[in-house]
Coordinates of C-alpha atoms in Angstrom, one line a residue:
M1 CA 0.0 0.0 0.0
R2 CA 1.5 3.3 -1.1
I3 CA -0.1 5.3 1.8
P4 CA -0.8 2.7 4.5
F5 CA -3.7 3.0 6.9
A6 CA -1.4 2.7 9.9
R7 CA 2.3 2.8 10.6
A8 CA 3.9 2.3 14.0
P9 CA 5.8 5.3 15.3
L10 CA 8.9 3.0 15.7
D11 CA 12.4 3.8 14.8
F12 CA 15.0 1.1 14.7
D13 CA 17.9 3.3 15.7
A14 CA 16.0 4.4 18.8
A15 CA 14.9 0.9 19.6
S16 CA 18.1 -1.0 19.0
P17 CA 19.9 -0.1 22.2
Y18 CA 16.9 -1.2 24.3
L19 CA 16.6 -4.5 22.3
K20 CA 20.3 -5.1 22.7
E21 CA 20.0 -4.7 26.4
A22 CA 17.0 -7.1 26.5
I23 CA 19.1 -9.7 24.7
D24 CA 22.4 -9.1 26.4
N25 CA 21.1 -9.1 30.0
G26 CA 19.8 -12.6 29.4
W27 CA 16.2 -12.1 30.6
L28 CA 14.3 -11.8 27.3
T29 CA 11.0 -12.4 29.2
T30 CA 9.6 -10.3 32.1
G31 CA 12.6 -8.6 33.7
P32 CA 14.3 -5.2 34.3
L33 CA 13.1 -3.6 31.1
T34 CA 9.5 -4.5 31.8
E35 CA 10.0 -3.0 35.3
R36 CA 11.3 0.2 33.7
F37 CA 8.5 0.3 31.1
T38 CA 5.9 -0.1 33.9
A39 CA 7.5 2.8 35.8
A40 CA 7.5 5.0 32.7
L41 CA 3.8 4.2 32.0
A42 CA 2.9 4.8 35.6
S43 CA 4.5 8.1 35.5
E44 CA 2.8 9.1 32.3
L45 CA -0.6 8.1 33.6
K46 CA 0.0 9.6 37.1
T47 CA -0.6 6.4 39.0
E48 CA 1.3 3.9 41.2
N49 CA -1.1 1.1 40.6
L50 CA -0.2 -0.2 37.1
V51 CA 0.7 -3.7 35.9
A52 CA 2.1 -4.3 32.4
V53 CA 0.5 -7.3 30.7
S54 CA 0.6 -9.1 27.3
S55 CA -2.4 -7.4 25.8
C56 CA -5.5 -5.2 26.5
T57 CA -7.5 -8.4 26.2
A58 CA -5.6 -9.9 29.1
A59 CA -6.0 -6.7 31.0
L60 CA -9.8 -6.9 30.6
Q61 CA -9.8 -10.6 31.7
I62 CA -7.8 -9.7 34.8
A63 CA -10.1 -6.7 35.6
L64 CA -13.2 -8.9 35.4
A65 CA -11.5 -11.5 37.6
A66 CA -10.4 -9.0 40.2
A67 CA -13.9 -7.4 40.2
D68 CA -15.2 -10.8 41.5
L69 CA -18.6 -10.5 39.9
P70 CA -21.2 -13.2 40.5
D71 CA -21.6 -15.9 37.8
G72 CA -23.9 -14.8 35.1
A73 CA -24.1 -11.2 36.1
E74 CA -24.7 -8.8 33.3
V75 CA -22.0 -6.5 32.0
I76 CA -22.9 -3.7 29.6
V77 CA -20.5 -3.1 26.7
P78 CA -20.8 -0.9 23.6
A79 CA -22.3 -2.4 20.5
N80 CA -19.5 -0.5 18.6
T81 CA -16.3 -2.1 19.9
F82 CA -13.7 -4.7 19.0
I83 CA -14.9 -8.3 19.8
A84 CA -12.3 -8.7 22.6
T85 CA -14.4 -6.3 24.8
F86 CA -17.4 -8.7 24.4
E87 CA -15.5 -12.0 24.5
T88 CA -13.8 -11.4 27.8
V89 CA -17.2 -11.0 29.4
E90 CA -18.3 -14.3 28.1
L91 CA -15.1 -16.0 29.0
A92 CA -15.5 -14.8 32.5
G93 CA -18.8 -16.6 32.8
L94 CA -20.7 -13.3 32.7
T95 CA -23.5 -12.1 30.4
P96 CA -22.7 -9.3 27.9
V97 CA -25.4 -6.8 27.2
L98 CA -25.0 -4.3 24.3
A99 CA -25.6 -0.6 24.5
D100 CA -26.1 1.8 21.7
M101 CA -23.7 4.7 21.0
D102 CA -24.4 8.3 21.4
A103 CA -25.0 9.7 17.9
A104 CA -22.6 12.6 18.2
T105 CA -19.7 11.3 20.3
W106 CA -19.9 7.7 19.1
N107 CA -19.3 6.6 22.7
V108 CA -21.8 5.1 25.2
S109 CA -23.4 7.6 27.5
V110 CA -25.3 7.6 30.7
A111 CA -28.5 7.6 28.6
T112 CA -27.5 4.7 26.4
L113 CA -26.3 2.7 29.4
S114 CA -29.5 3.4 31.4
A115 CA -31.5 1.9 28.6
R116 CA -29.8 -1.5 29.2
L117 CA -29.7 -1.4 33.0
T118 CA -31.4 -4.4 34.7
P119 CA -31.4 -5.8 38.3
R120 CA -28.7 -8.2 37.1
T121 CA -26.3 -5.5 35.9
R122 CA -23.1 -5.5 37.9
A123 CA -20.5 -3.8 35.6
I124 CA -19.9 -1.6 32.7
I125 CA -17.1 -1.8 30.2
A126 CA -17.0 1.7 28.5
V127 CA -14.8 2.3 25.5
P128 CA -13.4 5.8 24.7
F129 CA -13.9 5.1 21.0
A130 CA -11.0 6.4 18.8
G131 CA -9.6 8.1 21.9
N132 CA -12.6 10.4 22.5
P133 CA -13.2 11.2 26.1
M134 CA -16.5 10.4 27.9
P135 CA -18.1 12.6 30.5
M136 CA -16.3 10.6 33.1
Q137 CA -17.6 12.2 36.3
A138 CA -21.2 11.6 35.2
L139 CA -20.3 8.0 34.2
R140 CA -18.7 7.3 37.6
E141 CA -21.6 8.8 39.4
F142 CA -24.0 6.6 37.4
A143 CA -21.9 3.5 38.2
D144 CA -21.8 4.4 42.0
Q145 CA -25.5 5.1 42.1
H146 CA -26.3 1.6 40.8
K147 CA -23.4 -0.1 42.6
L148 CA -21.7 -1.1 39.3
V149 CA -18.0 -1.7 38.7
L150 CA -16.7 0.7 36.0
I151 CA -14.1 -0.8 33.7
L152 CA -12.6 1.3 30.9
D153 CA -11.3 -0.4 27.7
C154 CA -8.8 2.4 26.9
A155 CA -7.2 0.6 23.9
H156 CA -7.5 3.8 22.0
A157 CA -7.1 6.2 24.9
L158 CA -3.6 6.3 26.3
E159 CA -3.4 10.1 26.0
T160 CA -7.1 10.9 26.6
T161 CA -8.0 13.0 29.6
W162 CA -11.2 14.4 31.2
Q163 CA -10.9 17.6 33.4
T164 CA -7.2 17.3 32.7
K165 CA -7.0 13.9 34.4
P166 CA -6.2 10.5 32.9
L167 CA -9.5 8.6 32.5
H168 CA -8.4 5.9 34.9
Q169 CA -8.8 8.3 37.7
F170 CA -12.6 8.1 37.3
A171 CA -12.8 4.3 37.0
H172 CA -12.3 1.2 39.1
Y173 CA -10.2 -0.5 36.4
S174 CA -8.7 0.8 33.2
C175 CA -7.1 -1.4 30.5
Y176 CA -4.6 -0.1 27.9
S177 CA -3.4 -1.6 24.6
F178 CA 0.1 -1.4 23.0
Y179 CA -0.8 -3.5 19.9
A180 CA 1.0 -2.8 16.6
T181 CA -1.4 -0.1 15.4
K182 CA -1.7 1.8 18.7
N183 CA -0.3 5.3 19.5
L184 CA 2.4 3.6 21.5
T185 CA 3.2 0.0 20.5
T186 CA 5.1 -2.9 22.0
A187 CA 3.9 -5.0 19.1
E188 CA 1.8 -7.0 21.5
G189 CA 1.2 -5.7 25.0
G190 CA -1.1 -3.9 27.4
A191 CA -1.5 -2.6 30.9
I192 CA -4.0 -2.4 33.7
V193 CA -4.5 0.3 36.2
C194 CA -6.4 -0.9 39.4
P195 CA -7.3 0.2 42.9
A196 CA -4.4 0.2 45.3
D197 CA -5.9 -2.5 47.4
K198 CA -6.1 -4.7 44.3
L199 CA -2.6 -4.2 43.0
E200 CA -1.0 -7.3 44.4
Q201 CA -3.9 -9.5 43.3
V202 CA -3.8 -8.0 39.8
R203 CA 0.0 -8.5 39.6
A204 CA -0.4 -12.1 40.7
L205 CA -3.3 -12.8 38.2
S206 CA -1.1 -11.6 35.4
L207 CA 1.3 -14.6 36.0
H208 CA -0.5 -17.8 37.0
G209 CA -1.6 -16.4 40.4
M210 CA 2.1 -16.5 41.6
S211 CA 3.0 -14.4 44.6
R212 CA 6.5 -13.6 43.2
A213 CA 7.5 -13.4 39.5
A214 CA 10.7 -14.9 38.3
W215 CA 12.3 -11.5 38.0
K216 CA 11.8 -11.0 41.8
R217 CA 12.8 -14.5 42.7
Y218 CA 16.0 -14.9 40.7
A219 CA 17.3 -11.3 41.0
G220 CA 18.6 -11.9 44.5
G221 CA 15.3 -12.9 46.1
S222 CA 13.9 -16.1 47.6
W223 CA 13.2 -19.0 45.3
R224 CA 9.9 -19.7 47.2
Y225 CA 6.5 -18.6 45.9
D226 CA 2.9 -19.2 46.5
I227 CA -0.1 -19.5 44.2
I228 CA -2.7 -17.1 45.7
A229 CA -5.3 -17.3 42.9
T230 CA -6.0 -19.1 39.7
G231 CA -4.4 -16.7 37.2
Y232 CA -3.4 -16.2 33.6
K233 CA -0.3 -16.3 31.5
A234 CA -0.4 -12.6 30.7
N235 CA 3.0 -11.1 31.6
L236 CA 4.8 -8.6 29.2
T237 CA 8.3 -9.5 28.1
D238 CA 11.5 -7.4 28.1
I239 CA 11.7 -7.7 24.3
H240 CA 8.2 -6.1 24.0
A241 CA 9.0 -3.5 26.8
A242 CA 12.1 -2.5 24.8
L243 CA 10.0 -1.3 21.9
G244 CA 7.7 0.7 24.2
L245 CA 10.6 2.3 26.1
A246 CA 12.1 3.5 22.8
Q247 CA 8.9 5.4 22.0
M248 CA 8.1 6.9 25.4
P249 CA 10.3 10.1 24.8
Q250 CA 8.2 10.8 21.6
L251 CA 4.8 10.1 22.9
R252 CA 3.7 13.7 23.4
K253 CA 5.3 14.9 20.2
N254 CA 3.5 12.1 18.3
H255 CA 0.2 13.0 19.9
A256 CA 0.6 16.6 18.9
R257 CA 1.1 15.5 15.3
R258 CA -2.0 13.3 15.5
I259 CA -4.0 16.3 16.7
E260 CA -2.6 18.4 13.8
L261 CA -3.5 15.8 11.2
S262 CA -7.0 15.4 12.7
E263 CA -7.6 19.1 12.6
R264 CA -6.5 19.2 8.9
Y265 CA -9.0 16.4 8.1
T266 CA -11.8 18.2 10.0
S267 CA -11.2 21.4 8.1
A268 CA -10.9 19.8 4.7
L269 CA -14.1 17.7 5.1
Q270 CA -16.3 20.1 6.8
H271 CA -18.5 20.9 3.8
L272 CA -19.1 17.2 2.8
P273 CA -22.1 15.2 3.9
V274 CA -20.1 13.1 6.3
S275 CA -20.2 13.0 10.1
V276 CA -17.1 13.2 12.2
Q277 CA -16.8 12.4 15.9
Q278 CA -17.8 15.2 18.3
L279 CA -16.3 15.9 21.8
P280 CA -18.8 15.4 24.6
A281 CA -20.6 18.3 26.2
G282 CA -18.6 19.8 29.0
A283 CA -15.3 18.7 27.5
N284 CA -13.3 21.6 28.9
G285 CA -10.0 20.2 30.1
A286 CA -10.5 17.1 28.0
E287 CA -8.1 15.7 25.4
H288 CA -8.8 13.3 22.6
A289 CA -6.0 10.8 22.0
R290 CA -6.6 10.9 18.2
H291 CA -5.9 7.3 17.8
L292 CA -8.3 7.1 14.8
F293 CA -10.0 9.6 12.5
C294 CA -13.3 8.1 11.5
I295 CA -16.1 9.5 9.3
S296 CA -19.5 8.2 8.5
V297 CA -21.0 8.9 5.1
G298 CA -24.6 10.1 5.3
V299 CA -27.3 7.8 3.8
N300 CA -28.3 10.7 1.4
A301 CA -24.8 11.9 0.6
G302 CA -24.9 11.0 -3.0
F303 CA -22.0 8.7 -2.7
T304 CA -21.2 5.7 -0.4
R305 CA -18.4 4.4 1.8
E306 CA -17.8 1.8 -0.9
D307 CA -17.2 4.5 -3.5
I308 CA -14.5 5.9 -1.3
M309 CA -13.0 2.5 -0.7
T310 CA -12.8 1.8 -4.5
E311 CA -11.0 5.1 -5.1
F312 CA -8.6 4.6 -2.2
S313 CA -7.8 1.1 -3.4
A314 CA -7.1 2.4 -6.9
Q315 CA -4.8 5.1 -5.5
G316 CA -3.0 2.8 -3.1
I317 CA -4.5 4.4 0.0
G318 CA -5.1 2.3 3.0
F319 CA -8.3 2.4 5.1
S320 CA -10.2 0.5 7.7
V321 CA -13.6 0.3 9.4
H322 CA -14.0 0.7 13.1
F323 CA -15.9 -1.3 14.1
I324 CA -18.1 -4.0 12.6
P325 CA -20.8 -3.9 15.4
I326 CA -20.9 -6.8 17.7
Y327 CA -24.4 -7.7 16.7
E328 CA -23.3 -8.3 13.1
F329 CA -21.2 -11.4 13.9
S330 CA -23.0 -14.7 13.3
S331 CA -21.9 -16.4 16.5
V332 CA -23.1 -13.5 18.6
R333 CA -26.4 -13.0 16.7
D334 CA -27.2 -16.7 16.8
K335 CA -26.6 -16.9 20.6
Y336 CA -28.1 -13.7 21.8
G337 CA -30.5 -12.5 19.1
F338 CA -29.2 -9.0 19.0
A339 CA -30.4 -7.0 16.0
A340 CA -29.3 -3.8 14.3
T341 CA -32.8 -2.3 14.9
D342 CA -32.1 -2.3 18.7
Y343 CA -29.0 0.0 18.2
P344 CA -30.1 2.7 15.7
A345 CA -27.3 5.2 16.3
T346 CA -24.7 2.4 15.9
A347 CA -26.4 1.0 12.8
E348 CA -26.6 4.5 11.1
Y349 CA -22.9 5.2 11.9
F350 CA -21.7 1.8 10.7
Q351 CA -23.6 2.1 7.4
G352 CA -21.2 4.8 6.3
A353 CA -18.2 4.2 8.7
L354 CA -14.7 4.6 7.3
S355 CA -11.3 5.2 9.1
L356 CA -8.8 7.3 7.3
P357 CA -5.0 7.0 7.6
L358 CA -3.7 8.7 10.8
Y359 CA -0.1 8.4 12.2
P360 CA 2.6 10.8 13.1
T361 CA 4.8 10.1 10.1
L362 CA 1.9 10.7 7.6
S363 CA 3.1 13.7 5.6
D364 CA 1.0 16.7 4.8
E365 CA 1.4 15.8 1.1
N366 CA 0.2 12.2 1.6
Q367 CA -2.7 13.4 3.7
N368 CA -3.6 15.9 0.9
E369 CA -3.8 12.9 -1.4
V370 CA -6.2 11.1 0.9
I371 CA -8.3 14.2 1.2
N372 CA -8.3 14.9 -2.5
A373 CA -9.3 11.3 -3.3
L374 CA -12.2 11.7 -1.0
L375 CA -13.2 15.0 -2.5
R376 CA -13.0 13.6 -6.0
V377 CA -15.4 10.8 -5.0
A378 CA -17.9 13.3 -3.4
A379 CA -17.8 15.7 -6.4
G380 CA -17.9 13.0 -9.1
N381 CA -20.7 10.8 -7.7
V382 CA -22.9 13.7 -6.8
A383 CA -22.5 15.3 -10.2
A384 CA -23.1 11.9 -11.9
K385 CA -26.2 11.3 -10.0
A386 CA -27.5 14.8 -10.6
K387 CA -27.7 14.2 -14.4

């Protein structure tokens, strides 16, 4: 692809000293670089209660386990999210319930969550879609009012803030992703921020329920350990942590470039019949992580998402769709009977949803190509259909 949809902000020259150290010190798996990466993330997110893990999916599994919800309890998740958000609920022996999105912010809201609340609801997994903040104070008050555990799937939201604070400060558990396409990547990886009184349990759950990881046992500590819970194999390795450490110094600079590119898209497309994501009301002191730039082509636009995809493919421009709604998948539909008509805002968004290239090394010139291709489609299709 001439202009890829995503490209990791990863430089070999910057990463090589960390990778060399990870190999030369002999640890390879969870060791001193993982500890340093954990500390760097904790500092960035202004917390002392962070555990690095192998993926955001693993973080969600651990959060649900640590929350200790009763078997079969209902957990509300967005209809518009990656399947992992949904699957982790099922794998925990819980019942997933889908909530519609807010038509402007493309996130769940107190209103959309309230519509799915039942006496069996015990938790919410909210997703700051594309990195867009939610009105976190209202969301936490809603959770507390109904005695619900509030879990954030912050796969898109490393840099996102509400009232100038990282989102995790409003939630019980927050789960982050460092997958290959994320704003900061370790190729595969994640992290979980948890309450202080859950930190040791979460740390143990990330590695088989062991009371002491190998790094602590063999780096001058005791060989003895206990199994304090049934856990997971979810530890991050030093090899992966090395990649993350190499990018940490550029995190804010890369975020600033994402903001700049997003503003250029918004300005260029403002007169087209497409929707873009809106910040929530009261978003003063909030920051969008700008992980994705998504549009939704209006049903009466005169052109379709597929028209744009055809032009992009012809020009070697990458694209994606975020997300195929959960109710669209056959295994989910057959088991639960969810239907698009129950989620009208999500269905309308998805009909025209398209994610445009967005990454720090995307040049203005290449972004202009993306914009011009989209403008050509809009102008050409509208003119053709007017004849």
